[in-house]
Short mmCIF file of C-alpha atoms in Angstrom, two decimals:
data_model
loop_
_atom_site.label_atom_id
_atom_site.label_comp_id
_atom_site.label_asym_id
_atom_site.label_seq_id
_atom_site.Cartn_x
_atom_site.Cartn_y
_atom_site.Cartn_z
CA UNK L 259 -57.76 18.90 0.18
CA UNK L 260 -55.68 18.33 3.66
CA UNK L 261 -53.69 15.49 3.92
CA UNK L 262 -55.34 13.12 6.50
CA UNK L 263 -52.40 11.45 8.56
CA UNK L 264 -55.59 8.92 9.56
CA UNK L 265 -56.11 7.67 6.11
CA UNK L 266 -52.33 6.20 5.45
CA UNK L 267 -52.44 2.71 4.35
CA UNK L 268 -49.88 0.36 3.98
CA UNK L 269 -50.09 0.86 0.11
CA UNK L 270 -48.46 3.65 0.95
CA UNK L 271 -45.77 2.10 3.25
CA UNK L 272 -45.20 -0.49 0.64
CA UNK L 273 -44.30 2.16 -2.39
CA UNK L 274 -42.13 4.73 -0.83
CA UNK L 275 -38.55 4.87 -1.67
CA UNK L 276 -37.22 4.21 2.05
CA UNK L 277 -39.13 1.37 2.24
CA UNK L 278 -38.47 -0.02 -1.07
CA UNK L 279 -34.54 1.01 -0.82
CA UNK L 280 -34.79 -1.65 2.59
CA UNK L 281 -36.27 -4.23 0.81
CA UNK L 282 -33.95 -4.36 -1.78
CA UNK L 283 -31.31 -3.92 0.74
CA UNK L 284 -32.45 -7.09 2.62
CA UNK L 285 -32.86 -8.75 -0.93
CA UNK L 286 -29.70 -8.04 -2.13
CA UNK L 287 -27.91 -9.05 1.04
CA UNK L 288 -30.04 -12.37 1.23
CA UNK L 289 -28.85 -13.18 -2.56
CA UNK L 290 -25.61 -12.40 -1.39
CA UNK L 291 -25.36 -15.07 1.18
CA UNK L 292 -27.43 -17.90 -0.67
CA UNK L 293 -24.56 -17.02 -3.14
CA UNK L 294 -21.35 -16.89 -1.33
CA UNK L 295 -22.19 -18.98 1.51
CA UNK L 296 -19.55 -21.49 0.85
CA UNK L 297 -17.32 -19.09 1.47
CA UNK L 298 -18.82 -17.64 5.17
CA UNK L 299 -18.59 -14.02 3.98
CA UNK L 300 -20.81 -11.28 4.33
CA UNK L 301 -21.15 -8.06 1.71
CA UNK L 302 -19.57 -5.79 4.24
CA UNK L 303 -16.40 -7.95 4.97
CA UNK L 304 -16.24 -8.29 0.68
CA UNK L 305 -16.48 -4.80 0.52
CA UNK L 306 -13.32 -4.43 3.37
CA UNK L 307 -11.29 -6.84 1.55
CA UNK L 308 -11.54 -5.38 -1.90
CA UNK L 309 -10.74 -2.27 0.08
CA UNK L 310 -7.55 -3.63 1.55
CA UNK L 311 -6.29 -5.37 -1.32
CA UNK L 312 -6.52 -2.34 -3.26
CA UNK L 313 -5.20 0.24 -0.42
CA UNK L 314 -2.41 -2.12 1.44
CA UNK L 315 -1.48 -0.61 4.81
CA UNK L 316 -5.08 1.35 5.46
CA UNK L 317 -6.14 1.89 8.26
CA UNK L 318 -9.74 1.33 10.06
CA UNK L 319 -10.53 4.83 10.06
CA UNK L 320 -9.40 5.11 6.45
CA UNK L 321 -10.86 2.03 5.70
CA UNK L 322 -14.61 2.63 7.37
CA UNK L 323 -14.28 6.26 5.04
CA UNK L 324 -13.66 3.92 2.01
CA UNK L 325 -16.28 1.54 2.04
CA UNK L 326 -18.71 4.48 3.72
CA UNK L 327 -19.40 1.99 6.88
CA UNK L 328 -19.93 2.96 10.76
CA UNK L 329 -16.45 2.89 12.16
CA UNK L 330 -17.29 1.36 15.45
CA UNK L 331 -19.03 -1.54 14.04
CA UNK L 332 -16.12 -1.96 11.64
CA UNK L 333 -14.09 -3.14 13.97
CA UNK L 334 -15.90 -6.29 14.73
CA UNK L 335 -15.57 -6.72 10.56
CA UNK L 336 -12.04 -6.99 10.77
CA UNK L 337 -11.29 -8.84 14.02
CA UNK L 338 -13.39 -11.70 11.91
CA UNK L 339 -11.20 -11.43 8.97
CA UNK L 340 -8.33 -11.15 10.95
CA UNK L 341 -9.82 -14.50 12.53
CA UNK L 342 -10.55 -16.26 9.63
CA UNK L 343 -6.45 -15.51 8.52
CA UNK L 344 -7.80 -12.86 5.57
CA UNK L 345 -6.62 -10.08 6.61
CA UNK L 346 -3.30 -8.91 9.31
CA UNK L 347 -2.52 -6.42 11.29
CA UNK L 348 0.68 -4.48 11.76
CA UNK L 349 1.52 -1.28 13.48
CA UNK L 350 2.20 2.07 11.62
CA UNK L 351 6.29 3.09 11.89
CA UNK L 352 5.23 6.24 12.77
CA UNK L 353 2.91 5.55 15.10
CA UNK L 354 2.73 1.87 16.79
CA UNK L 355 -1.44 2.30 17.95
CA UNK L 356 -2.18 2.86 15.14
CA UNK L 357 -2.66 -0.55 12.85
CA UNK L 358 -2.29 -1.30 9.04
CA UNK L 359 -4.33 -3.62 7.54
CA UNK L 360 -3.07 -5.79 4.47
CA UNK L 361 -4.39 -8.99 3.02
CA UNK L 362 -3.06 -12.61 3.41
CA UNK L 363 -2.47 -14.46 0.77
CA UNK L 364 -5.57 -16.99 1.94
CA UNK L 365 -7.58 -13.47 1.77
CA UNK L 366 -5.89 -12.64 -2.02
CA UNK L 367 -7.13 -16.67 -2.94
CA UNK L 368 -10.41 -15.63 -1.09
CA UNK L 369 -11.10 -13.13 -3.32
CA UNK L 370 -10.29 -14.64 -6.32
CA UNK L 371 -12.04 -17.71 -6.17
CA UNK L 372 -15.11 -15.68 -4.55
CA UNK L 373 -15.33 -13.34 -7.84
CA UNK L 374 -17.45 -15.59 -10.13
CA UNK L 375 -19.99 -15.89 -7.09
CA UNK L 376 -20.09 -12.20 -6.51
CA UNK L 377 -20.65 -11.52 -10.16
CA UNK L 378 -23.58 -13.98 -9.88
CA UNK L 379 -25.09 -12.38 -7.03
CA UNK L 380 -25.21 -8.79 -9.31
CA UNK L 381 -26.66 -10.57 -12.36
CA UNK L 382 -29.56 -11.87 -10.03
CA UNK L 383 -30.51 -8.92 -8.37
CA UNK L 384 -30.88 -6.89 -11.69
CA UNK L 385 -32.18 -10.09 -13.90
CA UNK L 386 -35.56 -9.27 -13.36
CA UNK L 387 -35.38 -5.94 -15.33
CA UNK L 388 -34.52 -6.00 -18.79
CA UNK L 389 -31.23 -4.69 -20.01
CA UNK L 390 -32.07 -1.27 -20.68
CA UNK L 391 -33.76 -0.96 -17.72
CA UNK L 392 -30.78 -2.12 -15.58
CA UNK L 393 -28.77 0.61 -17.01
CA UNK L 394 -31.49 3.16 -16.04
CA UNK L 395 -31.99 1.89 -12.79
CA UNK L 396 -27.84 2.31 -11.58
CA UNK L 397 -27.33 5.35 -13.48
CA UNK L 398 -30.27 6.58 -11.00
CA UNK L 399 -28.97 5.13 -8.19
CA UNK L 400 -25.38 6.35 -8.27
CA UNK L 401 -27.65 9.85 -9.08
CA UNK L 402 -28.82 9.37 -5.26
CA UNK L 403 -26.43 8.27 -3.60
CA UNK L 404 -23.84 11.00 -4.63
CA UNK L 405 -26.61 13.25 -4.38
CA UNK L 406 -27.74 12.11 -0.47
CA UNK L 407 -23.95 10.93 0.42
CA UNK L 408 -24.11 13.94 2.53
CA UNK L 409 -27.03 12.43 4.42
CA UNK L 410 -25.74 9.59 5.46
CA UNK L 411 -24.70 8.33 8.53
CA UNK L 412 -21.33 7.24 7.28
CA UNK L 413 -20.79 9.66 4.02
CA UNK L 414 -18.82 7.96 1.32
CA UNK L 415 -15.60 9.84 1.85
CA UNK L 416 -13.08 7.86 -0.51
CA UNK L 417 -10.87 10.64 -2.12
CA UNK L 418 -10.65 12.22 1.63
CA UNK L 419 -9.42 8.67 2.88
CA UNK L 420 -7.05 8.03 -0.27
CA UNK L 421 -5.24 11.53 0.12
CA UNK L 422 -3.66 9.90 3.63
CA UNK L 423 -2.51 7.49 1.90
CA UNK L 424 -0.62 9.06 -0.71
CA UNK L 425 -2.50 7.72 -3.58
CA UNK L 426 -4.56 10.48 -4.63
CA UNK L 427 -2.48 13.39 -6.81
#
């Protein structure tokens, strides 16, 4: 029987995967903030941080490849932690336009004292499901993404990033 383009209802908006992926998407992000708002953070500038602290002396480009985020809105990311003292920037030795990031040591307290808040905000979004079903659910979910990463605006490009730096062998 042909599929009648006339006949979609939102039932079927409301269970496919794009849509669901956004909701939890918006969920997670709004858990996120309820979480962490003491500290005026958002998941993306987390993300940066973590990125920073681990990779001293990245750069944006590196950085956005990383963390798998749009470059051009990146920078807006890190002029606010640059604002809000987290993060500096200095210029390469080899090439002064181009700008290394590295963490303060307000960003490095940041981070730790943000940790048991973050950890909170991943126990809440999977508490609903029960503990096997948690496991099931990332294991799937790292299954897409790797499997999509190609699909994606910004492709997680990590080991591509790293190798610039020197830190992959």
């Amino acid at each position: 029987m042909p599929n009648n383009k006339d006949n979609v209802t939102m039932d079927a908006v409301y269970t496919a995967p794009g849509y669901l992926f956004r909701r939890m998407q918006q969920i997670a992000v709004a858990i996120f903030i309820e979480e962490c708002r003491d500290f005026d953070l958002t998941p993306v500038q987390y993300a940066a941080l973590i990125a920073i602290r681990t990779h001293p002396g990245i750069d944006a480009t590196r950085l956005s490849a990383v963390i798998a985020f749009d470059r051009s809105t990146l920078g807006s990311v890190i002029e606010r932690l640059e604002a809000k003292s987290y993060i500096e920037r200095k210029p390469a030795p080899e090439d002064k336009r181009v700008k290394l990031l590295y963490l303060t040591k307000a960003g490095a307290n940041l981070l730790r004292d943000i940790l048991p808040s973050v950890d909170r905000v991943q126990a809440r979004i999977l508490q609903p499901l029960k503990p096997a079903d948690r496991k099931t659910l990332l294991t799937l979910l790292e299954q897409l993404v790797d499997l999509n990463n190609e699909a994606s605006r910004v492709p997680l490009r990590a080991e591509d990033a790293l190798e610039h730096l020197g830190k992959v062998g």
